Short mmCIF file of C-alpha atoms in Angstrom, two decimals:
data_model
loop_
_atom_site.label_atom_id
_atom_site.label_comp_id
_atom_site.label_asym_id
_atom_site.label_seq_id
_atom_site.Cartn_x
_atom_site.Cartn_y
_atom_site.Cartn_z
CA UNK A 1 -4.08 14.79 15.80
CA UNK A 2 -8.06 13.59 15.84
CA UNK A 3 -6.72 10.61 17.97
CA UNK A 4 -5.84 13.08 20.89
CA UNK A 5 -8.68 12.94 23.46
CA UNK A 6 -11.04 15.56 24.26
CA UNK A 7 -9.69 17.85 27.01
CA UNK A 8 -6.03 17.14 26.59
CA UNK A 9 -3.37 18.74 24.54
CA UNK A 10 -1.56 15.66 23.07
CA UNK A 11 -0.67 12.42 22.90
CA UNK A 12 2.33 9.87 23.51
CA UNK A 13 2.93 6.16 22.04
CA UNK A 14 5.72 4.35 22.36
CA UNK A 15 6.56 0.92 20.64
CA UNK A 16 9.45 -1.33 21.53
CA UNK A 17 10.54 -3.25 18.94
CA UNK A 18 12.41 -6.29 17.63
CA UNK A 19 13.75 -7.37 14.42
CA UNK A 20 16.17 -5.04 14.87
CA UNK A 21 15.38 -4.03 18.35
CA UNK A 22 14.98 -0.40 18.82
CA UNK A 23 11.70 2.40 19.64
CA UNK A 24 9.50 4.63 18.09
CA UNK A 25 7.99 7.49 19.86
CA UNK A 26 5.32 9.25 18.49
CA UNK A 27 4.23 12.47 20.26
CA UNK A 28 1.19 14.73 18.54
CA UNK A 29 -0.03 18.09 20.26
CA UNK A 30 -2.81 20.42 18.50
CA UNK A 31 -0.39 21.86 16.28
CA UNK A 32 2.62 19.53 15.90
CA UNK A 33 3.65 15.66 15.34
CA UNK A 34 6.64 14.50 16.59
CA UNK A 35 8.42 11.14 15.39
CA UNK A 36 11.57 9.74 16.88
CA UNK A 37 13.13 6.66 15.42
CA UNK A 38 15.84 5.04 18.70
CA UNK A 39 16.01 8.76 20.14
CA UNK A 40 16.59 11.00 16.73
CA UNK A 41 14.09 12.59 15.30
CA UNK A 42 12.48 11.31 11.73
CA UNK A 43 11.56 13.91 9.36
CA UNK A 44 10.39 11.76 6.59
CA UNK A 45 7.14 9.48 6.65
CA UNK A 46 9.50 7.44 4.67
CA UNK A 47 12.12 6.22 7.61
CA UNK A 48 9.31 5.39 9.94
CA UNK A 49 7.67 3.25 7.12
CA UNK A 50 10.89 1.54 6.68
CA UNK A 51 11.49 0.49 10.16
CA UNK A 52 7.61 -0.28 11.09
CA UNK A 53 6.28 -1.63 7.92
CA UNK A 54 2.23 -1.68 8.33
CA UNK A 55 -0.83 -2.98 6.57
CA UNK A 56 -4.57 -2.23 7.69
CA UNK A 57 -7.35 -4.02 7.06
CA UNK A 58 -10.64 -2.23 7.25
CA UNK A 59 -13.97 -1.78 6.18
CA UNK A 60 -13.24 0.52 3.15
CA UNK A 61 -10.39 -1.85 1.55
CA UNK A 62 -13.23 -2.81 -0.77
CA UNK A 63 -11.81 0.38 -2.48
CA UNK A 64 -8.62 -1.16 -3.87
CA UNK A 65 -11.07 -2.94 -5.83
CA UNK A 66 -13.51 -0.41 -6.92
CA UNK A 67 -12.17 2.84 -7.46
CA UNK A 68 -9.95 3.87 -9.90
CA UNK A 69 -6.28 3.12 -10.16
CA UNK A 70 -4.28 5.70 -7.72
CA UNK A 71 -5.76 2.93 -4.99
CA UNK A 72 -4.16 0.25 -6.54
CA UNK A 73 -0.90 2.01 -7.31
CA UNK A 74 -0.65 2.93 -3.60
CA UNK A 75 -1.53 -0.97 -3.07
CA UNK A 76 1.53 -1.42 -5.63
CA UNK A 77 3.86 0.44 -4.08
CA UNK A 78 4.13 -0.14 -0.55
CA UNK A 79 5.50 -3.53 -1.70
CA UNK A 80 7.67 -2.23 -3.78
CA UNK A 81 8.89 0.33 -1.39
CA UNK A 82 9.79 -2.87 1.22
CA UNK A 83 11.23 -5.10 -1.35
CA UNK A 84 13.19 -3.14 -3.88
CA UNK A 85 15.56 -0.55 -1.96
CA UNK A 86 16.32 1.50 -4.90
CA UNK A 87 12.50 2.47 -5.37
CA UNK A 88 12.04 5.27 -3.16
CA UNK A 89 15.05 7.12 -4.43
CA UNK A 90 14.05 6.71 -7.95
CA UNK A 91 10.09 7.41 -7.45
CA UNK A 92 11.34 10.47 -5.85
CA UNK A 93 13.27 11.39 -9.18
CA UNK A 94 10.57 10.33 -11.49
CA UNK A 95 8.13 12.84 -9.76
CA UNK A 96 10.62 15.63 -9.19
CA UNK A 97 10.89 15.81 -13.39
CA UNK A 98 7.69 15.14 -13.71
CA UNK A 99 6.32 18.14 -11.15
CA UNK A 100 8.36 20.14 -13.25
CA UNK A 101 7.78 19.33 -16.94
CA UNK A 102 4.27 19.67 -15.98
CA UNK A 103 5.05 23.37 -14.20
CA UNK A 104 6.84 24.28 -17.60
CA UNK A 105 3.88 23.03 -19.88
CA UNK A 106 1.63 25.76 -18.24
CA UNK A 107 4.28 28.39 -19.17
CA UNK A 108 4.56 30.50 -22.29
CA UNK A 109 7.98 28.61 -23.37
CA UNK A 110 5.41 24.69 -22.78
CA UNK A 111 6.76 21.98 -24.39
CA UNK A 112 10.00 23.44 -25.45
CA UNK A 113 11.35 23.86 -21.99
CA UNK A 114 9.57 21.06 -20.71
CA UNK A 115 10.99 18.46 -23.22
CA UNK A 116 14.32 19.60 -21.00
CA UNK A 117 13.08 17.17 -17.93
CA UNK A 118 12.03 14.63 -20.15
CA UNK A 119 15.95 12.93 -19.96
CA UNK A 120 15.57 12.36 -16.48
CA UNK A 121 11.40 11.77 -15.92
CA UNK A 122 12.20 8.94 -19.03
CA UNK A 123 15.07 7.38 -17.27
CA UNK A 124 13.27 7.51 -13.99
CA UNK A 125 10.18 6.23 -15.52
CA UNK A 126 12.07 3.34 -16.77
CA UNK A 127 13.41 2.53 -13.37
CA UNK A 128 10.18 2.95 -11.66
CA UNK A 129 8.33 0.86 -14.26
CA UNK A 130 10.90 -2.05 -13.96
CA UNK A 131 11.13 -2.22 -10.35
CA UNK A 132 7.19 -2.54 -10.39
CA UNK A 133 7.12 -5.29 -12.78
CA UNK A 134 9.91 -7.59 -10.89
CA UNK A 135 7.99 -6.81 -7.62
CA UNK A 136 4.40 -8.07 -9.37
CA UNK A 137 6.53 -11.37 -10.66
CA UNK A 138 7.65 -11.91 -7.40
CA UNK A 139 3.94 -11.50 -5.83
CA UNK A 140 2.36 -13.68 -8.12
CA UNK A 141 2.50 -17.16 -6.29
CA UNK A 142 1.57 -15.43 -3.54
CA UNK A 143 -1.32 -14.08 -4.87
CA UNK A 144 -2.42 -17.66 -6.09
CA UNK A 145 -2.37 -18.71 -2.65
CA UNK A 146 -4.44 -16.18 -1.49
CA UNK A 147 -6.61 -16.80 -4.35
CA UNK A 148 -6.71 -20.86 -3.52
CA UNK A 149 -7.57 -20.10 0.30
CA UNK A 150 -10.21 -17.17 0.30
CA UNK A 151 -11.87 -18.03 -2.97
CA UNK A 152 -10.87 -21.60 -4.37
CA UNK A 153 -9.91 -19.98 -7.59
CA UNK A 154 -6.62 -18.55 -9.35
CA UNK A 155 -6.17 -14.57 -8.29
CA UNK A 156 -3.86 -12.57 -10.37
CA UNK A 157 -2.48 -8.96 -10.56
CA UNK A 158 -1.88 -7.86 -14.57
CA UNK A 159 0.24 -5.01 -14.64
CA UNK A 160 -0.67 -2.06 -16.74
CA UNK A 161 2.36 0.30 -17.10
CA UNK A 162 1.10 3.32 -17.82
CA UNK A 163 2.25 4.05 -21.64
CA UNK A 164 0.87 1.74 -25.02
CA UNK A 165 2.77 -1.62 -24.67
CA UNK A 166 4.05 -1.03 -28.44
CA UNK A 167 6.15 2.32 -27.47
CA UNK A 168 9.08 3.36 -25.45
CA UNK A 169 8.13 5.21 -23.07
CA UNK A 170 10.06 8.45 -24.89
CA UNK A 171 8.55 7.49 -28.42
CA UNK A 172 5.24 8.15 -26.16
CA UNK A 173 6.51 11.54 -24.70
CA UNK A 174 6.93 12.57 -28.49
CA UNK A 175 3.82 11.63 -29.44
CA UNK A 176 2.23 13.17 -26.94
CA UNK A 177 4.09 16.64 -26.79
CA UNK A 178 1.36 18.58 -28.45
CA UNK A 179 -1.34 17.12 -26.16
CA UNK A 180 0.32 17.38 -23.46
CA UNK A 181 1.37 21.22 -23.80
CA UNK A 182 -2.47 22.18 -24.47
CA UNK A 183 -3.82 20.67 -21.67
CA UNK A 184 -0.35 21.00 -19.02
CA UNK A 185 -0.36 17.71 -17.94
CA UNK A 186 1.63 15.08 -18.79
CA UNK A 187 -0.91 12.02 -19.88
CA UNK A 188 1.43 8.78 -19.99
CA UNK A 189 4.28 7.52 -17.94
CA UNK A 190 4.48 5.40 -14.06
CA UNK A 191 1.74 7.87 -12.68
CA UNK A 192 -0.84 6.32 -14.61
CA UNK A 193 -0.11 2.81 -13.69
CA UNK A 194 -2.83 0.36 -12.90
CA UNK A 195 -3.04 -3.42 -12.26
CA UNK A 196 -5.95 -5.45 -13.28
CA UNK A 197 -7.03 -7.87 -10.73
CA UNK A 198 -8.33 -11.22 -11.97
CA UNK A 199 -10.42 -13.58 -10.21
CA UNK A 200 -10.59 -17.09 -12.11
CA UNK A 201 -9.10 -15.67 -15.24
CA UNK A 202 -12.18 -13.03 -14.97
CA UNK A 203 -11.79 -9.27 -14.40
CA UNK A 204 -13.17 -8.94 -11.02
CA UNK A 205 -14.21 -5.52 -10.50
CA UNK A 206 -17.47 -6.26 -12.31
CA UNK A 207 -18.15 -9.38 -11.22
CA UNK A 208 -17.44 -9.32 -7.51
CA UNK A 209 -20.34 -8.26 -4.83
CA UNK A 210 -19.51 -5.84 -2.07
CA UNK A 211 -18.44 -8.59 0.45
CA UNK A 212 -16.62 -10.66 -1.70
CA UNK A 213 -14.51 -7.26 -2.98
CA UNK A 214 -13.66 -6.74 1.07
CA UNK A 215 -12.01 -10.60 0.99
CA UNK A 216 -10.33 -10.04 -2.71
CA UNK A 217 -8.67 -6.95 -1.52
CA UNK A 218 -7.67 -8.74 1.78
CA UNK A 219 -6.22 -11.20 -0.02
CA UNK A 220 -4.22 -9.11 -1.91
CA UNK A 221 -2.84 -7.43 1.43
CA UNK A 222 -2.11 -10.45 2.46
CA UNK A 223 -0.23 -12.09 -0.05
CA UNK A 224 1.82 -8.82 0.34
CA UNK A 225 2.66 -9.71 3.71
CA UNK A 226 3.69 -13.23 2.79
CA UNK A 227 6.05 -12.01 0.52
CA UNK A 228 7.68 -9.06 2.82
CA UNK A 229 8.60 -11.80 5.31
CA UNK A 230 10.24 -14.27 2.67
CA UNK A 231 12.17 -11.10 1.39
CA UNK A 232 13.20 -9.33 4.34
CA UNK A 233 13.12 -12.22 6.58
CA UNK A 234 11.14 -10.57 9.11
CA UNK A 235 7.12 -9.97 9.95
CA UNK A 236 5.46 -7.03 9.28
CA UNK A 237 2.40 -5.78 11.09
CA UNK A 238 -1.49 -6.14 9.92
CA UNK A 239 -4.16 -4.28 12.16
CA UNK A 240 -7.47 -6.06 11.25
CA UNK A 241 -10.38 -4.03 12.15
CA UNK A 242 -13.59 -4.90 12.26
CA UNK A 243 -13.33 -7.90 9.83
CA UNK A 244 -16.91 -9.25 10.13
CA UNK A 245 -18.28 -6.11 8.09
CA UNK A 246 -19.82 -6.79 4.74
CA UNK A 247 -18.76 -10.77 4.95
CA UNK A 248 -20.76 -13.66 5.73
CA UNK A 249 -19.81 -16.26 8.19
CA UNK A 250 -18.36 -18.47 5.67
CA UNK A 251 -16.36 -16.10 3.96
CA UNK A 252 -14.79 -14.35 7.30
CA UNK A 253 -14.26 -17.69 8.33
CA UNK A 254 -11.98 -18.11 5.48
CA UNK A 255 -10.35 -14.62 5.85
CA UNK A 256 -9.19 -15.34 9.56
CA UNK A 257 -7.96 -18.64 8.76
CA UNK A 258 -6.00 -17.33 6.09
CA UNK A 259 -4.73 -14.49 7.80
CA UNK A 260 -3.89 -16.30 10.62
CA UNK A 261 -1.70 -18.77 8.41
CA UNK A 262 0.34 -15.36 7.12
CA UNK A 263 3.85 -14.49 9.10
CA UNK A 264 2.80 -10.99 10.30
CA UNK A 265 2.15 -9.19 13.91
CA UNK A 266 -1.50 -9.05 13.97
CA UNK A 267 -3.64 -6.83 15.56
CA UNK A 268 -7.71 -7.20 15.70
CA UNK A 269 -10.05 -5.22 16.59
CA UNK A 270 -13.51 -6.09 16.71
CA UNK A 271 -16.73 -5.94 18.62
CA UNK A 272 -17.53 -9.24 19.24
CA UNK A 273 -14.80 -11.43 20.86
CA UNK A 274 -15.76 -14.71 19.45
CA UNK A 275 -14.05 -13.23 16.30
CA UNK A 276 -10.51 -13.91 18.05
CA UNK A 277 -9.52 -16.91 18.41
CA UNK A 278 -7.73 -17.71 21.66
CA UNK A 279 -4.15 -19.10 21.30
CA UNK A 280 -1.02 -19.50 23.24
CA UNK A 281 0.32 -16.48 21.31
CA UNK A 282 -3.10 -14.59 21.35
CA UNK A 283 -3.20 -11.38 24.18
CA UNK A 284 -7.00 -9.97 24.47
CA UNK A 285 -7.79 -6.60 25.45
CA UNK A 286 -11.05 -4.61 26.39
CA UNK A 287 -10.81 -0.98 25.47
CA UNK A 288 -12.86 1.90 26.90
CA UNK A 289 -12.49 5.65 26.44
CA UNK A 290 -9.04 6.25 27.99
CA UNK A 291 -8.86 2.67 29.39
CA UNK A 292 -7.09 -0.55 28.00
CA UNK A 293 -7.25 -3.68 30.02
CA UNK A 294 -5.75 -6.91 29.23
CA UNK A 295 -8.63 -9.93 29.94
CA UNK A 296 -6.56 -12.64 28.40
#
């Protein structure tokens, strides 16, 4: 709703698409969004992922990087939404039993009542875990690509599941019953994944500057990408914006030349032209406050 402009009381976009063909309307007033999927309306953010499957590039990726692990989860799991079609379904599971168990361990009855979720949040949790861990195997040579062309070094993705390594993860419910119940929260299972990124065998967080964490994290978007189109067979889309910030000429020379190399719809956005390179598949536009006008 911040996209509609000043003065007017919504907005309309409409993409045509192939691969299936089909459309997607999106319609937002001041109070409402609307999202229709070939005519029927979509009530979940989930069936307009699945049909337009998107990754941005932007100025605050460096994030994925930095910050703490609900970044890279996210990262984790729009692959593994594309790739593995039983994921959704089960995620859903895992955090239905897990919203609950963690409702029941701020009641009187706590861990007694709880421990009555923990069938389902365990078998979910397996599922979940799993499904992330084939989807990371299946990445990796991608992810050495990436590494090879932005960086000349390996890159790597190490996954952390969430519970110690030498415990099931219902030998670590047990263990942590007690814990758990005095502080209502549930401390171990899929929701505290993390992957540790590794630049040249090194952990990178520390030992990356703020430009170079911009083109690690783009890498890692894009290996995603090259991956989604060997799976599904199709391209998604990347929007680009602004990729010049916090890189040096060399290095965003490498990140367009990369990118550019990856099967994906690509959209860039930048303020200086010379940053898009003309092609016979390349369309340029100039874009002014309520104004798009194609110049190539």
């Amino acid at each position: 709703r911040k996209l509609i402009q000043d003065g007017k009381d919504e907005f309309l976009v409409i993409a045509k698409l192939s691969q299936p063909d089909g459309r997607i309307g999106i319609q937002a007033t001041r109070s409402a969004v609307t999202v229709k999927i070939d005519g029927t309306r979509a009530h979940t953010r989930s069936s307009l992922a699945a049909r337009l499957p998107v990754q941005v590039i932007e100025p605050g990726i460096h994030k994925l990087i930095e910050e703490g692990p609900a970044q890279r989860r996210r990262y984790l799991d729009w692959g593994v939404f594309h790739v593995e079609q039983e994921f959704y379904s089960t995620w859903r599971r895992y955090r239905k039993s897990l919203d609950q168990r963690n409702a029941l361990l701020k009641t009187d009855a706590g861990a007694a009542v709880a421990s009555s979720w923990e069938e389902t949040l365990i078998a979910a949790g397996n599922s979940v875990q799993k499904q992330r861990l084939r989807y990371l195997q299946k990445l990796a040579p991608y992810l050495e690509e990436a590494g090879d062309a932005l960086f000349g070094a390996p890159l790597e993705c190490r996954f952390h599941r969430g519970w110690p390594d030498d415990q099931t993860l219902a030998e670590t419910m047990i263990a942590n019953r007690q814990r758990d119940q005095q502080q209502a929260y549930t401390h171990a299972g899929p929701h505290r994944a993390d992957i540790r990124i590794r630049l040249n065998q090194k952990i990178a967080r520390a030992r990356v500057s703020r430009g170079q964490q911009k083109l690690l994290a783009s890498g890692l978007v894009l290996a995603q990408l090259s991956l989604f189109a060997m799976e599904r067979e199709k391209p998604a889309v990347l929007l680009l914006d602004d990729p010049g910030a916090e890189l040096d000429e060399n290095s965003l020379g490498r990140l367009l030349e990369y990118a550019r190399s990856v099967p994906a719809q690509r959209f860039i956005t930048a303020l200086d032209r010379r940053l898009i390179v003309p092609g016979e598949e390349t369309a340029m536009f100039h874009v002014e406050p309520g104004k798009i006008e194609k110049v190539v």
